[in-house]
GROMACS .gro file of C-alpha atoms in nm:
model
  323
    1MET     CA    1   0.376   1.664  -2.481
    2LYS     CA    2   0.502   1.671  -2.111
    3ARG     CA    3   0.382   1.427  -1.834
    4LEU     CA    4   0.319   1.609  -1.510
    5ASN     CA    5   0.310   1.489  -1.150
    6GLY     CA    6  -0.051   1.541  -1.134
    7GLY     CA    7  -0.098   1.249  -1.390
    8GLY     CA    8  -0.245   1.458  -1.672
    9GLU     CA    9  -0.069   1.595  -2.000
   10ILE     CA   10  -0.071   1.941  -2.095
   11LYS     CA   11   0.122   2.140  -2.380
   12ALA     CA   12   0.388   2.348  -2.252
   13LYS     CA   13   0.305   2.721  -2.231
   14ASN     CA   14  -0.086   2.665  -2.203
   15GLN     CA   15  -0.222   2.980  -2.054
   16LEU     CA   16  -0.481   3.024  -1.750
   17GLY     CA   17  -0.634   3.323  -1.592
   18ILE     CA   18  -0.740   3.306  -1.251
   19ILE     CA   19  -0.936   3.558  -1.069
   20GLY     CA   20  -0.930   3.551  -0.679
   21LEU     CA   21  -0.558   3.478  -0.552
   22GLY     CA   22  -0.659   3.382  -0.188
   23LYS     CA   23  -0.549   3.057  -0.038
   24MET     CA   24  -0.710   2.851  -0.308
   25GLY     CA   25  -0.646   3.064  -0.603
   26GLY     CA   26  -0.314   3.174  -0.515
   27ASN     CA   27  -0.202   2.793  -0.453
   28LEU     CA   28  -0.362   2.674  -0.782
   29ALA     CA   29  -0.163   2.943  -0.976
   30LEU     CA   30   0.166   2.840  -0.789
   31GLN     CA   31   0.090   2.485  -0.915
   32ALA     CA   32   0.000   2.580  -1.252
   33ALA     CA   33   0.310   2.818  -1.286
   34GLU     CA   34   0.522   2.500  -1.189
   35LYS     CA   35   0.383   2.309  -1.463
   36ASP     CA   36   0.480   2.532  -1.773
   37ILE     CA   37   0.142   2.712  -1.756
   38ASP     CA   38   0.158   3.094  -1.837
   39VAL     CA   39  -0.053   3.220  -1.543
   40VAL     CA   40  -0.206   3.554  -1.509
   41GLY     CA   41  -0.393   3.636  -1.176
   42LYS     CA   42  -0.657   3.916  -1.116
   43ALA     CA   43  -0.608   4.071  -0.752
   44ARG     CA   44  -0.705   4.349  -0.574
   45SER     CA   45  -0.346   4.400  -0.492
   46ILE     CA   46  -0.014   4.296  -0.623
   47LYS     CA   47   0.127   3.930  -0.489
   48PRO     CA   48   0.511   3.940  -0.466
   49GLU     CA   49   0.519   3.607  -0.327
   50LEU     CA   50   0.325   3.476  -0.648
   51GLU     CA   51   0.502   3.685  -0.886
   52LYS     CA   52   0.876   3.582  -0.790
   53LYS     CA   53   0.732   3.221  -0.856
   54GLY     CA   54   0.625   3.296  -1.210
   55VAL     CA   55   0.299   3.429  -1.166
   56LYS     CA   56   0.164   3.746  -1.351
   57VAL     CA   57  -0.054   3.953  -1.126
   58VAL     CA   58  -0.252   4.239  -1.235
   59ASP     CA   59  -0.517   4.485  -1.075
   60ASN     CA   60  -0.735   4.520  -1.374
   61TYR     CA   61  -0.943   4.330  -1.613
   62ASP     CA   62  -0.769   4.512  -1.927
   63SER     CA   63  -0.443   4.398  -1.852
   64PHE     CA   64  -0.588   4.075  -1.719
   65VAL     CA   65  -0.771   3.996  -2.037
   66SER     CA   66  -0.496   4.139  -2.308
   67PHE     CA   67  -0.251   3.882  -2.140
   68LEU     CA   68  -0.462   3.599  -2.240
   69LYS     CA   69  -0.470   3.472  -2.593
   70HIS     CA   70  -0.826   3.359  -2.742
   71PRO     CA   71  -0.982   3.146  -2.680
   72ARG     CA   72  -0.905   3.230  -2.320
   73VAL     CA   73  -0.957   2.995  -2.021
   74ILE     CA   74  -1.048   3.174  -1.678
   75TYR     CA   75  -1.102   3.032  -1.348
   76LEU     CA   76  -1.294   3.208  -1.093
   77SER     CA   77  -1.164   3.148  -0.715
   78LEU     CA   78  -1.429   3.348  -0.536
   79PRO     CA   79  -1.688   3.320  -0.282
   80ALA     CA   80  -2.007   3.218  -0.401
   81GLY     CA   81  -2.313   3.463  -0.437
   82PRO     CA   82  -2.317   3.828  -0.530
   83THR     CA   83  -1.936   3.839  -0.569
   84VAL     CA   84  -1.934   3.589  -0.892
   85ASP     CA   85  -2.197   3.793  -1.045
   86ALA     CA   86  -2.017   4.124  -1.012
   87VAL     CA   87  -1.692   3.979  -1.160
   88LEU     CA   88  -1.890   3.835  -1.461
   89TYR     CA   89  -2.045   4.187  -1.478
   90GLU     CA   90  -1.703   4.353  -1.531
   91LEU     CA   91  -1.537   4.080  -1.695
   92VAL     CA   92  -1.746   3.954  -1.962
   93PRO     CA   93  -1.761   4.280  -2.197
   94SER     CA   94  -1.395   4.218  -2.244
   95LEU     CA   95  -1.422   3.859  -2.351
   96GLU     CA   96  -1.461   3.714  -2.695
   97ARG     CA   97  -1.704   3.442  -2.852
   98GLY     CA   98  -1.548   3.097  -2.764
   99ASP     CA   99  -1.368   3.211  -2.443
  100VAL     CA  100  -1.406   2.994  -2.123
  101VAL     CA  101  -1.511   3.087  -1.760
  102MET     CA  102  -1.509   2.832  -1.489
  103ASP     CA  103  -1.645   2.900  -1.168
  104GLY     CA  104  -1.420   2.693  -0.912
  105GLY     CA  105  -1.606   2.805  -0.591
  106ASN     CA  106  -1.892   2.643  -0.413
  107SER     CA  107  -2.183   2.822  -0.599
  108PHE     CA  108  -2.531   2.681  -0.574
  109TYR     CA  109  -2.612   2.462  -0.878
  110LEU     CA  110  -2.932   2.644  -0.987
  111ASP     CA  111  -2.726   2.968  -0.984
  112SER     CA  112  -2.455   2.802  -1.191
  113ILE     CA  113  -2.719   2.694  -1.441
  114GLU     CA  114  -2.848   3.057  -1.478
  115ARG     CA  115  -2.518   3.196  -1.524
  116GLU     CA  116  -2.451   2.946  -1.787
  117GLY     CA  117  -2.752   3.055  -1.970
  118ARG     CA  118  -2.668   3.424  -1.955
  119LEU     CA  119  -2.306   3.352  -2.106
  120ARG     CA  120  -2.427   3.110  -2.359
  121GLY     CA  121  -2.633   3.380  -2.534
  122LYS     CA  122  -2.321   3.590  -2.542
  123GLY     CA  123  -2.100   3.314  -2.718
  124ILE     CA  124  -1.891   3.250  -2.403
  125TYR     CA  125  -1.877   2.893  -2.219
  126PHE     CA  126  -1.947   2.889  -1.847
  127LEU     CA  127  -1.841   2.574  -1.656
  128ASP     CA  128  -1.949   2.490  -1.306
  129CYS     CA  129  -1.580   2.364  -1.177
  130GLY     CA  130  -1.643   2.181  -0.825
  131THR     CA  131  -1.309   2.198  -0.644
  132SER     CA  132  -1.204   1.992  -0.365
  133GLY     CA  133  -0.892   1.879  -0.210
  134GLY     CA  134  -0.838   2.200   0.008
  135LEU     CA  135  -0.523   2.392   0.016
  136GLU     CA  136  -0.313   2.116  -0.030
  137GLY     CA  137  -0.512   1.991  -0.340
  138ALA     CA  138  -0.485   2.337  -0.487
  139ARG     CA  139  -0.106   2.331  -0.424
  140HIS     CA  140  -0.006   1.973  -0.533
  141GLY     CA  141  -0.317   1.835  -0.693
  142ALA     CA  142  -0.678   1.866  -0.688
  143CYS     CA  143  -0.995   1.698  -0.753
  144PHE     CA  144  -1.234   1.859  -1.026
  145MET     CA  145  -1.579   1.786  -1.096
  146VAL     CA  146  -1.693   1.990  -1.408
  147GLY     CA  147  -2.036   2.056  -1.549
  148GLY     CA  148  -2.082   2.240  -1.883
  149ARG     CA  149  -2.096   2.216  -2.247
  150ASN     CA  150  -1.866   1.987  -2.469
  151GLY     CA  151  -1.690   2.254  -2.653
  152GLY     CA  152  -1.600   2.455  -2.328
  153ILE     CA  153  -1.487   2.127  -2.186
  154LYS     CA  154  -1.292   2.069  -2.482
  155MET     CA  155  -1.053   2.377  -2.417
  156ALA     CA  156  -1.071   2.352  -2.051
  157GLU     CA  157  -1.001   1.983  -1.989
  158PRO     CA  158  -0.618   1.955  -2.085
  159ILE     CA  159  -0.522   2.246  -1.819
  160LEU     CA  160  -0.762   2.060  -1.523
  161LYS     CA  161  -0.628   1.726  -1.598
  162GLY     CA  162  -0.277   1.881  -1.560
  163LEU     CA  163  -0.379   2.041  -1.213
  164ALA     CA  164  -0.564   1.718  -1.080
  165VAL     CA  165  -0.420   1.405  -0.923
  166PRO     CA  166  -0.438   1.093  -1.114
  167GLY     CA  167  -0.806   1.021  -1.151
  168GLY     CA  168  -0.915   1.343  -1.009
  169TYR     CA  169  -1.082   1.493  -1.319
  170LEU     CA  170  -1.417   1.415  -1.416
  171HIS     CA  171  -1.684   1.596  -1.651
  172THR     CA  172  -1.971   1.543  -1.499
  173GLY     CA  173  -2.232   1.623  -1.775
  174LYS     CA  174  -2.454   1.920  -1.839
  175PRO     CA  175  -2.441   2.249  -1.674
  176GLY     CA  176  -2.475   2.268  -1.288
  177SER     CA  177  -2.380   1.897  -1.274
  178GLY     CA  178  -2.034   1.981  -1.124
  179HIS     CA  179  -2.158   2.204  -0.880
  180PHE     CA  180  -2.448   1.958  -0.774
  181ALA     CA  181  -2.192   1.682  -0.727
  182LYS     CA  182  -1.951   1.904  -0.514
  183LEU     CA  183  -2.275   2.001  -0.304
  184VAL     CA  184  -2.346   1.637  -0.245
  185HIS     CA  185  -1.958   1.591  -0.199
  186ASN     CA  186  -1.993   1.864   0.092
  187GLY     CA  187  -2.280   1.692   0.263
  188ILE     CA  188  -2.073   1.353   0.288
  189GLU     CA  189  -1.797   1.533   0.403
  190PHE     CA  190  -2.004   1.690   0.707
  191GLY     CA  191  -2.122   1.340   0.799
  192MET     CA  192  -1.743   1.201   0.803
  193LEU     CA  193  -1.636   1.497   1.005
  194GLN     CA  194  -1.923   1.468   1.252
  195SER     CA  195  -1.858   1.072   1.279
  196ILE     CA  196  -1.470   1.117   1.353
  197GLY     CA  197  -1.550   1.416   1.605
  198GLU     CA  198  -1.801   1.177   1.812
  199GLY     CA  199  -1.523   0.921   1.813
  200VAL     CA  200  -1.276   1.143   1.940
  201ALA     CA  201  -1.523   1.258   2.235
  202LEU     CA  202  -1.573   0.865   2.315
  203LEU     CA  203  -1.212   0.815   2.313
  204ARG     CA  204  -1.132   1.103   2.544
  205ALA     CA  205  -1.437   0.996   2.761
  206SER     CA  206  -1.308   0.639   2.808
  207SER     CA  207  -1.120   0.489   3.140
  208PHE     CA  208  -0.830   0.397   2.925
  209ASP     CA  209  -0.497   0.603   2.896
  210LEU     CA  210  -0.505   0.655   2.519
  211ASP     CA  211  -0.280   0.836   2.316
  212LEU     CA  212  -0.523   1.002   2.055
  213GLN     CA  213  -0.267   1.079   1.833
  214GLU     CA  214  -0.109   0.734   1.802
  215VAL     CA  215  -0.466   0.583   1.762
  216PHE     CA  216  -0.543   0.812   1.451
  217LYS     CA  217  -0.188   0.725   1.323
  218ASN     CA  218  -0.263   0.365   1.361
  219TRP     CA  219  -0.622   0.417   1.206
  220SER     CA  220  -0.441   0.573   0.896
  221ASN     CA  221  -0.248   0.280   0.826
  222GLY     CA  222  -0.458  -0.010   0.687
  223SER     CA  223  -0.781   0.025   0.882
  224VAL     CA  224  -1.120   0.036   0.709
  225ILE     CA  225  -1.179   0.389   0.820
  226ARG     CA  226  -0.839   0.521   0.699
  227GLY     CA  227  -0.845   0.847   0.469
  228TRP     CA  228  -0.736   1.206   0.481
  229LEU     CA  229  -0.971   1.312   0.727
  230VAL     CA  230  -0.819   1.083   0.978
  231GLU     CA  231  -0.487   1.165   0.875
  232LEU     CA  232  -0.586   1.537   0.935
  233MET     CA  233  -0.730   1.438   1.273
  234GLU     CA  234  -0.377   1.277   1.386
  235LYS     CA  235  -0.195   1.593   1.216
  236GLY     CA  236  -0.400   1.821   1.426
  237LEU     CA  237  -0.378   1.630   1.752
  238ARG     CA  238  -0.008   1.636   1.695
  239GLU     CA  239   0.027   2.002   1.615
  240GLU     CA  240  -0.260   2.203   1.780
  241GLY     CA  241  -0.391   1.951   2.056
  242ILE     CA  242  -0.723   1.973   2.131
  243GLU     CA  243  -0.788   2.149   2.468
  244SER     CA  244  -0.718   2.505   2.335
  245ILE     CA  245  -0.913   2.463   2.046
  246GLU     CA  246  -1.257   2.664   2.034
  247GLY     CA  247  -1.544   2.434   1.955
  248TYR     CA  248  -1.756   2.676   1.728
  249VAL     CA  249  -1.754   2.537   1.391
  250GLU     CA  250  -1.781   2.797   1.131
  251ASP     CA  251  -1.939   2.725   0.763
  252THR     CA  252  -2.029   2.903   0.432
  253GLY     CA  253  -2.382   2.721   0.447
  254GLU     CA  254  -2.387   2.498   0.135
  255VAL     CA  255  -2.490   2.207   0.274
  256ASN     CA  256  -2.810   2.370   0.411
  257TRP     CA  257  -2.890   2.412   0.051
  258LEU     CA  258  -2.843   2.025   0.010
  259LEU     CA  259  -3.088   1.980   0.291
  260GLN     CA  260  -3.362   2.194   0.120
  261ASP     CA  261  -3.308   2.022  -0.203
  262ALA     CA  262  -3.336   1.688  -0.043
  263ILE     CA  263  -3.664   1.770   0.118
  264ASN     CA  264  -3.789   1.894  -0.244
  265LYS     CA  265  -3.684   1.564  -0.371
  266GLU     CA  266  -3.829   1.387  -0.101
  267VAL     CA  267  -3.477   1.188  -0.054
  268PRO     CA  268  -3.400   1.122   0.307
  269ILE     CA  269  -3.054   1.191   0.432
  270PRO     CA  270  -3.064   1.157   0.784
  271VAL     CA  271  -2.675   1.146   0.853
  272ILE     CA  272  -2.628   1.471   0.686
  273SER     CA  273  -2.909   1.626   0.828
  274GLN     CA  274  -2.797   1.576   1.176
  275SER     CA  275  -2.451   1.660   1.099
  276VAL     CA  276  -2.580   2.012   1.015
  277MET     CA  277  -2.787   2.024   1.339
  278GLU     CA  278  -2.502   1.933   1.519
  279LEU     CA  279  -2.288   2.198   1.352
  280PHE     CA  280  -2.568   2.445   1.488
  281LYS     CA  281  -2.540   2.313   1.830
  282SER     CA  282  -2.152   2.376   1.839
  283ARG     CA  283  -2.237   2.753   1.824
  284MET     CA  284  -2.428   2.696   2.162
  285HIS     CA  285  -2.191   2.490   2.380
  286GLU     CA  286  -1.839   2.351   2.366
  287SER     CA  287  -1.750   1.957   2.337
  288ASP     CA  288  -1.467   1.738   2.220
  289ALA     CA  289  -1.657   1.628   1.915
  290TYR     CA  290  -1.704   2.008   1.798
  291LYS     CA  291  -1.334   2.090   1.866
  292SER     CA  292  -1.223   1.779   1.651
  293ILE     CA  293  -1.449   1.898   1.348
  294ALA     CA  294  -1.301   2.241   1.377
  295LEU     CA  295  -0.937   2.117   1.406
  296MET     CA  296  -1.009   1.897   1.083
  297ARG     CA  297  -1.173   2.161   0.894
  298HIS     CA  298  -0.894   2.404   0.968
  299GLY     CA  299  -0.643   2.117   0.842
  300PHE     CA  300  -0.796   2.085   0.491
  301GLY     CA  301  -0.926   2.427   0.420
  302GLY     CA  302  -0.761   2.680   0.658
  303HIS     CA  303  -1.126   2.750   0.815
  304PRO     CA  304  -1.094   2.952   1.110
  305PHE     CA  305  -1.125   2.848   1.466
  306GLY     CA  306  -1.416   3.035   1.618
  307LYS     CA  307  -1.663   3.272   1.493
  308ASP     CA  308  -1.587   3.444   1.154
  309ASP     CA  309  -1.805   3.765   1.066
  310ARG     CA  310  -1.703   3.738   0.707
  311ILE     CA  311  -1.798   3.373   0.677
  312ILE     CA  312  -2.128   3.452   0.848
  313LYS     CA  313  -2.202   3.711   0.597
  314GLU     CA  314  -2.101   3.475   0.310
  315ARG     CA  315  -2.328   3.189   0.450
  316LYS     CA  316  -2.642   3.438   0.402
  317THR     CA  317  -2.573   3.568   0.081
  318SER     CA  318  -2.401   3.304  -0.130
  319ARG     CA  319  -2.691   3.132  -0.284
  320ILE     CA  320  -2.895   3.355  -0.520
  321LYS     CA  321  -3.143   3.147  -0.686
  322LYS     CA  322  -3.415   2.983  -0.428
  323ILE     CA  323  -3.494   2.618  -0.440
   0.00000   0.00000   0.00000
């Protein structure tokens, strides 16, 4: 066994297939390759920057599946919604009983439960793998919350532990639970972003000559509110500033699902609810709070500054099953 920087242990030359080699999938592939995992990625085009680091990249499912020995472990790094089902439609006929497919995107948890049922009937394990940590986590050690049956978990767990930070892997329970945990996580994230953004607005409106970058650097060292988002705010102020940032905050809509789910469960979530309303307001007028949120979101996930037609489309199509 070989101990890894991520805190887990995996056997040398385990194999992992990754479908979708964008920002998250590409960084995860690089991390895996560095940790003695044979990685094959399926993408629409060849990725020389990944191949020179040891990632095999193919553009068809036959080559992708043939590279992986049975039982296969495959991670989907795809936008939520119809894209996941389209890929499963093409991929599953080439798989064998006992193979494992993990959805590492932000799919709606009821969609994941339905997909798990479909693949279970074919003898294939489907795991809903909530993935957090942004681009940095994918590259250097992520946080995984994974729902699914024990048989599939047993096969995927050694790889996921190796790709996670210490303590950053959890089998949350039955199918759907991983994506549900990630959905709640994203709601909490929204509330935290809004609070920090409002704090920036207050600091900038004060009569004091405050160096905001230094304030956030100070708060990152020992304060009660220290954490990655505070660190990202300091980094964003240092590298980008705030004056030139567009305050339009884009999102893919997952936390809207959480609000609807909370209403159905009659669970009050006023802070998360208001953070979503504030996000909508960001699309109507500029403010320092909204600029700050955009700055932090860009820092952890590479989210765009300003309006993005692709994300707007994803927001409307990424959930299949209705609540």
